[in-house]
Amino acid sequence: KYYMLYNPSGLYGPFVMPGMIIIILQQSMLIGIGMINGASQERKMKGIIPGIHPKEGTAFMVFGKSLAYFMVMLFTSTFTMVWVHNWFAFPSKCSYLDVLPLIIPFSFSTIFLGLTISFLFHKLEQSIMFLVFLSPIVLFMSGLSWPSESMPVAMQRLAMLIPGSFMVPAYLRLRTMGVGLVNVSYEIWALYIQMVFYFVLSVLFYKIMNIEQSDGESVNQKMPLRKKTLKKINKIIDPGN
């Protein structure tokens, strides 16, 4: 007799969809953050809204943004990992609460990564085109469609920059194989390191953006004074005009 330990149905859906859910959550959050930042940059260039100058510090502003995005991520992850998981009867050997210590660093790593790369987008549509194009590449590097051990070393190193590359194998081992958190401690620590790294990067980029905005606003404020000064000088030089 043969017993299917981790995929009792033997179907392709229960094999690939639990990992696909993680990639979908990650890419959806990255696209959403990119669209929001791209739309705000587009409005700033048109002069519709002024630049943001946080009084409490850039780190507090970035952390506040991340908490708002985390609430969205928590809702979507609960919906997909509980309701969708049970609806399609995917293999489940642990509860959502058991996976929560893994979801928290993954969510914040994805959010801070989104805040970091959102400075590449100055229009709303740019994030959709760029990140949707990268989605198949991210799926490939996660090790879900191809073993990561069979990839070139350079691609393995590049995959370490993506939160889903650590989250997908750890989530599958927890949810499908029923291992404990001790067995995925490497992935958990890697996600926490990513979270801190991308948080520092996002704070740095926001500070640079605020400096550029303040310089631009100071130049715009000085322009009318320069025009008035030039008019007075012209009247002194040529009173007839």
CSV table of C-alpha atoms in Angstrom, one decimal:
chain,number,residue,atom,x,y,z
A,1,LYS,CA,0.0,0.0,0.0
A,2,TYR,CA,1.0,3.6,-0.7
A,3,TYR,CA,0.0,6.4,1.6
A,4,MET,CA,0.1,10.0,0.4
A,5,LEU,CA,1.4,11.8,3.5
A,6,TYR,CA,1.3,15.5,2.5
A,7,ASN,CA,-1.1,15.5,-0.5
A,8,PRO,CA,-3.7,12.8,0.1
A,9,SER,CA,-5.7,13.7,-3.0
A,10,GLY,CA,-2.6,13.6,-5.3
A,11,LEU,CA,-3.9,16.6,-7.3
A,12,TYR,CA,-1.8,19.5,-8.6
A,13,GLY,CA,-4.1,22.1,-7.0
A,14,PRO,CA,-3.4,21.2,-3.3
A,15,PHE,CA,0.3,20.9,-4.2
A,16,VAL,CA,0.8,24.3,-5.7
A,17,MET,CA,-2.0,26.6,-4.5
A,18,PRO,CA,-0.9,27.0,-0.8
A,19,GLY,CA,2.4,28.4,-2.0
A,20,MET,CA,0.7,30.4,-4.7
A,21,ILE,CA,-1.4,32.1,-2.0
A,22,ILE,CA,1.7,33.5,-0.4
A,23,ILE,CA,3.0,34.9,-3.7
A,24,ILE,CA,-0.4,36.4,-4.5
A,25,LEU,CA,-0.5,38.1,-1.1
A,26,GLN,CA,3.0,39.5,-1.5
A,27,GLN,CA,2.6,40.8,-5.1
A,28,SER,CA,-0.9,42.3,-4.3
A,29,MET,CA,0.6,44.3,-1.4
A,30,LEU,CA,3.6,45.4,-3.4
A,31,ILE,CA,1.3,46.5,-6.3
A,32,GLY,CA,-1.1,48.3,-3.9
A,33,ILE,CA,1.7,50.3,-2.2
A,34,GLY,CA,3.3,51.1,-5.5
A,35,MET,CA,-0.1,52.4,-6.9
A,36,ILE,CA,-0.7,54.5,-3.8
A,37,ASN,CA,2.7,56.1,-3.9
A,38,GLY,CA,2.7,56.5,-7.7
A,39,ALA,CA,-0.7,58.3,-7.5
A,40,SER,CA,0.5,60.6,-4.7
A,41,GLN,CA,3.7,61.4,-6.7
A,42,GLU,CA,1.6,62.2,-9.7
A,43,ARG,CA,-0.6,64.6,-7.8
A,44,LYS,CA,2.4,66.3,-6.2
A,45,MET,CA,4.0,66.9,-9.7
A,46,LYS,CA,0.7,68.5,-10.8
A,47,GLY,CA,0.6,70.6,-7.6
A,48,ILE,CA,-2.7,69.2,-6.3
A,49,ILE,CA,-1.3,68.2,-2.9
A,50,PRO,CA,1.7,69.6,-1.0
A,51,GLY,CA,4.6,67.5,0.1
A,52,ILE,CA,4.5,65.7,3.5
A,53,HIS,CA,6.8,66.9,6.2
A,54,PRO,CA,6.4,64.7,9.3
A,55,LYS,CA,6.8,66.5,12.7
A,56,GLU,CA,7.4,63.3,14.7
A,57,GLY,CA,10.2,62.0,12.5
A,58,THR,CA,10.4,59.9,9.3
A,59,ALA,CA,10.7,56.6,11.2
A,60,PHE,CA,7.4,57.2,13.0
A,61,MET,CA,5.7,58.1,9.7
A,62,VAL,CA,7.0,54.9,8.0
A,63,PHE,CA,6.0,52.8,11.0
A,64,GLY,CA,2.5,54.3,11.0
A,65,LYS,CA,2.1,53.6,7.3
A,66,SER,CA,3.2,50.0,7.8
A,67,LEU,CA,0.6,49.5,10.6
A,68,ALA,CA,-2.1,50.6,8.2
A,69,TYR,CA,-0.9,48.2,5.5
A,70,PHE,CA,-0.5,45.5,8.1
A,71,MET,CA,-4.2,45.6,9.0
A,72,VAL,CA,-5.0,45.0,5.3
A,73,MET,CA,-2.4,42.2,5.1
A,74,LEU,CA,-3.8,40.6,8.2
A,75,PHE,CA,-7.3,40.6,6.8
A,76,THR,CA,-6.3,39.2,3.4
A,77,SER,CA,-4.1,36.5,5.0
A,78,THR,CA,-6.8,35.5,7.3
A,79,PHE,CA,-9.3,35.3,4.5
A,80,THR,CA,-7.0,33.2,2.2
A,81,MET,CA,-5.3,31.0,4.8
A,82,VAL,CA,-8.5,30.1,6.7
A,83,TRP,CA,-11.6,30.5,4.5
A,84,VAL,CA,-10.1,29.7,1.1
A,85,HIS,CA,-7.9,27.0,2.5
A,86,ASN,CA,-10.8,25.2,4.1
A,87,TRP,CA,-13.1,25.8,1.2
A,88,PHE,CA,-10.8,24.0,-1.3
A,89,ALA,CA,-9.9,21.4,1.3
A,90,PHE,CA,-6.1,22.0,1.0
A,91,PRO,CA,-4.0,19.9,3.3
A,92,SER,CA,-3.8,21.5,6.8
A,93,LYS,CA,-1.8,20.1,9.7
A,94,CYS,CA,-1.8,23.2,11.8
A,95,SER,CA,-4.1,26.2,12.5
A,96,TYR,CA,-3.8,29.8,11.4
A,97,LEU,CA,-2.6,30.8,14.9
A,98,ASP,CA,0.4,28.4,14.5
A,99,VAL,CA,1.3,30.1,11.3
A,100,LEU,CA,0.9,33.7,12.7
A,101,PRO,CA,4.5,34.0,14.1
A,102,LEU,CA,5.6,33.5,10.5
A,103,ILE,CA,3.0,35.8,8.9
A,104,ILE,CA,3.9,38.8,11.1
A,105,PRO,CA,7.6,39.2,9.9
A,106,PHE,CA,6.6,38.2,6.4
A,107,SER,CA,3.9,40.9,6.3
A,108,PHE,CA,6.2,43.7,7.6
A,109,SER,CA,9.0,42.6,5.3
A,110,THR,CA,6.7,42.8,2.3
A,111,ILE,CA,5.3,46.2,3.4
A,112,PHE,CA,8.7,47.8,4.0
A,113,LEU,CA,9.9,46.4,0.7
A,114,GLY,CA,6.9,47.9,-1.0
A,115,LEU,CA,7.6,51.3,0.6
A,116,THR,CA,11.2,51.1,-0.5
A,117,ILE,CA,10.6,50.3,-4.2
A,118,SER,CA,7.6,52.6,-4.4
A,119,PHE,CA,10.0,55.5,-5.0
A,120,LEU,CA,10.6,54.0,-8.5
A,121,PHE,CA,7.0,54.8,-9.5
A,122,HIS,CA,6.0,58.4,-10.4
A,123,LYS,CA,2.7,57.3,-12.0
A,124,LEU,CA,-0.1,55.0,-10.9
A,125,GLU,CA,0.2,52.6,-13.8
A,126,GLN,CA,4.0,52.1,-13.5
A,127,SER,CA,3.8,49.8,-10.4
A,128,ILE,CA,1.2,47.5,-12.1
A,129,MET,CA,3.3,47.1,-15.3
A,130,PHE,CA,6.6,46.6,-13.4
A,131,LEU,CA,5.4,44.2,-10.6
A,132,VAL,CA,3.0,42.2,-12.7
A,133,PHE,CA,5.9,41.6,-15.1
A,134,LEU,CA,8.1,40.4,-12.1
A,135,SER,CA,5.4,38.1,-10.7
A,136,PRO,CA,6.4,35.0,-12.7
A,137,ILE,CA,10.1,35.6,-11.9
A,138,VAL,CA,9.2,35.9,-8.2
A,139,LEU,CA,7.2,32.7,-8.4
A,140,PHE,CA,10.1,30.9,-10.0
A,141,MET,CA,12.7,32.1,-7.5
A,142,SER,CA,10.4,31.1,-4.6
A,143,GLY,CA,11.2,27.4,-5.3
A,144,LEU,CA,7.6,26.5,-5.8
A,145,SER,CA,7.8,25.7,-9.5
A,146,TRP,CA,11.4,24.7,-9.6
A,147,PRO,CA,13.7,23.5,-6.8
A,148,SER,CA,15.8,26.4,-5.5
A,149,GLU,CA,18.8,24.0,-5.1
A,150,SER,CA,18.8,23.5,-8.9
A,151,MET,CA,19.0,27.3,-9.6
A,152,PRO,CA,22.3,29.1,-10.2
A,153,VAL,CA,24.0,30.5,-7.2
A,154,ALA,CA,23.5,34.1,-8.3
A,155,MET,CA,19.7,33.5,-8.6
A,156,GLN,CA,19.7,31.9,-5.2
A,157,ARG,CA,21.4,35.0,-3.7
A,158,LEU,CA,19.0,37.3,-5.5
A,159,ALA,CA,16.0,35.3,-4.2
A,160,MET,CA,17.1,36.1,-0.7
A,161,LEU,CA,16.0,39.7,-1.2
A,162,ILE,CA,12.4,38.5,-1.7
A,163,PRO,CA,10.3,37.8,1.4
A,164,GLY,CA,8.3,35.1,-0.4
A,165,SER,CA,11.4,33.0,-1.0
A,166,PHE,CA,11.6,32.4,2.8
A,167,MET,CA,7.9,32.4,3.5
A,168,VAL,CA,6.8,29.8,0.9
A,169,PRO,CA,9.0,26.8,2.0
A,170,ALA,CA,8.4,27.6,5.7
A,171,TYR,CA,4.7,27.9,5.2
A,172,LEU,CA,4.5,24.7,3.3
A,173,ARG,CA,6.4,22.8,5.9
A,174,LEU,CA,4.2,24.2,8.7
A,175,ARG,CA,0.8,23.8,7.0
A,176,THR,CA,1.3,20.8,4.8
A,177,MET,CA,4.0,18.7,6.6
A,178,GLY,CA,3.0,19.7,10.2
A,179,VAL,CA,6.5,20.6,11.5
A,180,GLY,CA,7.0,22.9,14.4
A,181,LEU,CA,8.2,26.5,14.5
A,182,VAL,CA,11.7,25.2,15.6
A,183,ASN,CA,12.1,23.6,12.2
A,184,VAL,CA,11.5,26.9,10.4
A,185,SER,CA,13.5,29.1,12.7
A,186,TYR,CA,16.0,29.9,9.9
A,187,GLU,CA,13.3,31.3,7.7
A,188,ILE,CA,11.8,33.3,10.6
A,189,TRP,CA,15.1,34.9,11.5
A,190,ALA,CA,15.7,35.6,7.8
A,191,LEU,CA,12.3,37.4,7.6
A,192,TYR,CA,13.1,39.5,10.7
A,193,ILE,CA,16.4,40.5,9.2
A,194,GLN,CA,14.7,41.5,6.0
A,195,MET,CA,12.1,43.4,7.9
A,196,VAL,CA,14.8,45.5,9.7
A,197,PHE,CA,16.8,46.0,6.5
A,198,TYR,CA,13.9,47.2,4.4
A,199,PHE,CA,12.6,49.4,7.3
A,200,VAL,CA,16.0,51.2,7.4
A,201,LEU,CA,16.0,51.6,3.6
A,202,SER,CA,12.4,52.9,3.5
A,203,VAL,CA,13.2,55.5,6.2
A,204,LEU,CA,16.3,56.6,4.3
A,205,PHE,CA,14.4,57.0,1.0
A,206,TYR,CA,11.6,58.9,2.7
A,207,LYS,CA,14.1,61.3,4.3
A,208,ILE,CA,15.7,61.8,0.9
A,209,MET,CA,12.3,62.5,-0.7
A,210,ASN,CA,11.3,65.0,2.1
A,211,ILE,CA,14.6,66.8,1.6
A,212,GLU,CA,14.0,67.1,-2.2
A,213,GLN,CA,10.5,68.3,-1.6
A,214,SER,CA,11.5,70.9,0.9
A,215,ASP,CA,14.2,72.2,-1.5
A,216,GLY,CA,11.7,72.3,-4.3
A,217,GLU,CA,9.1,74.2,-2.2
A,218,SER,CA,11.7,76.7,-1.0
A,219,VAL,CA,12.7,77.4,-4.7
A,220,ASN,CA,9.0,77.8,-5.7
A,221,GLN,CA,8.5,80.2,-2.8
A,222,LYS,CA,11.5,82.3,-3.8
A,223,MET,CA,10.4,82.6,-7.4
A,224,PRO,CA,7.7,85.3,-6.9
A,225,LEU,CA,10.1,87.4,-4.8
A,226,ARG,CA,12.7,87.2,-7.6
A,227,LYS,CA,10.1,88.3,-10.2
A,228,LYS,CA,9.1,91.3,-8.0
A,229,THR,CA,12.7,92.3,-7.4
A,230,LEU,CA,13.4,92.1,-11.2
A,231,LYS,CA,10.4,94.3,-11.9
A,232,LYS,CA,11.6,97.0,-9.5
A,233,ILE,CA,15.0,97.0,-10.9
A,234,ASN,CA,13.6,97.3,-14.5
A,235,LYS,CA,11.5,100.3,-13.4
A,236,ILE,CA,14.5,102.0,-11.9
A,237,ILE,CA,16.6,101.4,-15.0
A,238,ASP,CA,13.9,102.3,-17.5
A,239,PRO,CA,11.1,104.4,-15.8
A,240,GLY,CA,9.3,104.8,-19.1
A,241,ASN,CA,8.4,101.1,-19.2
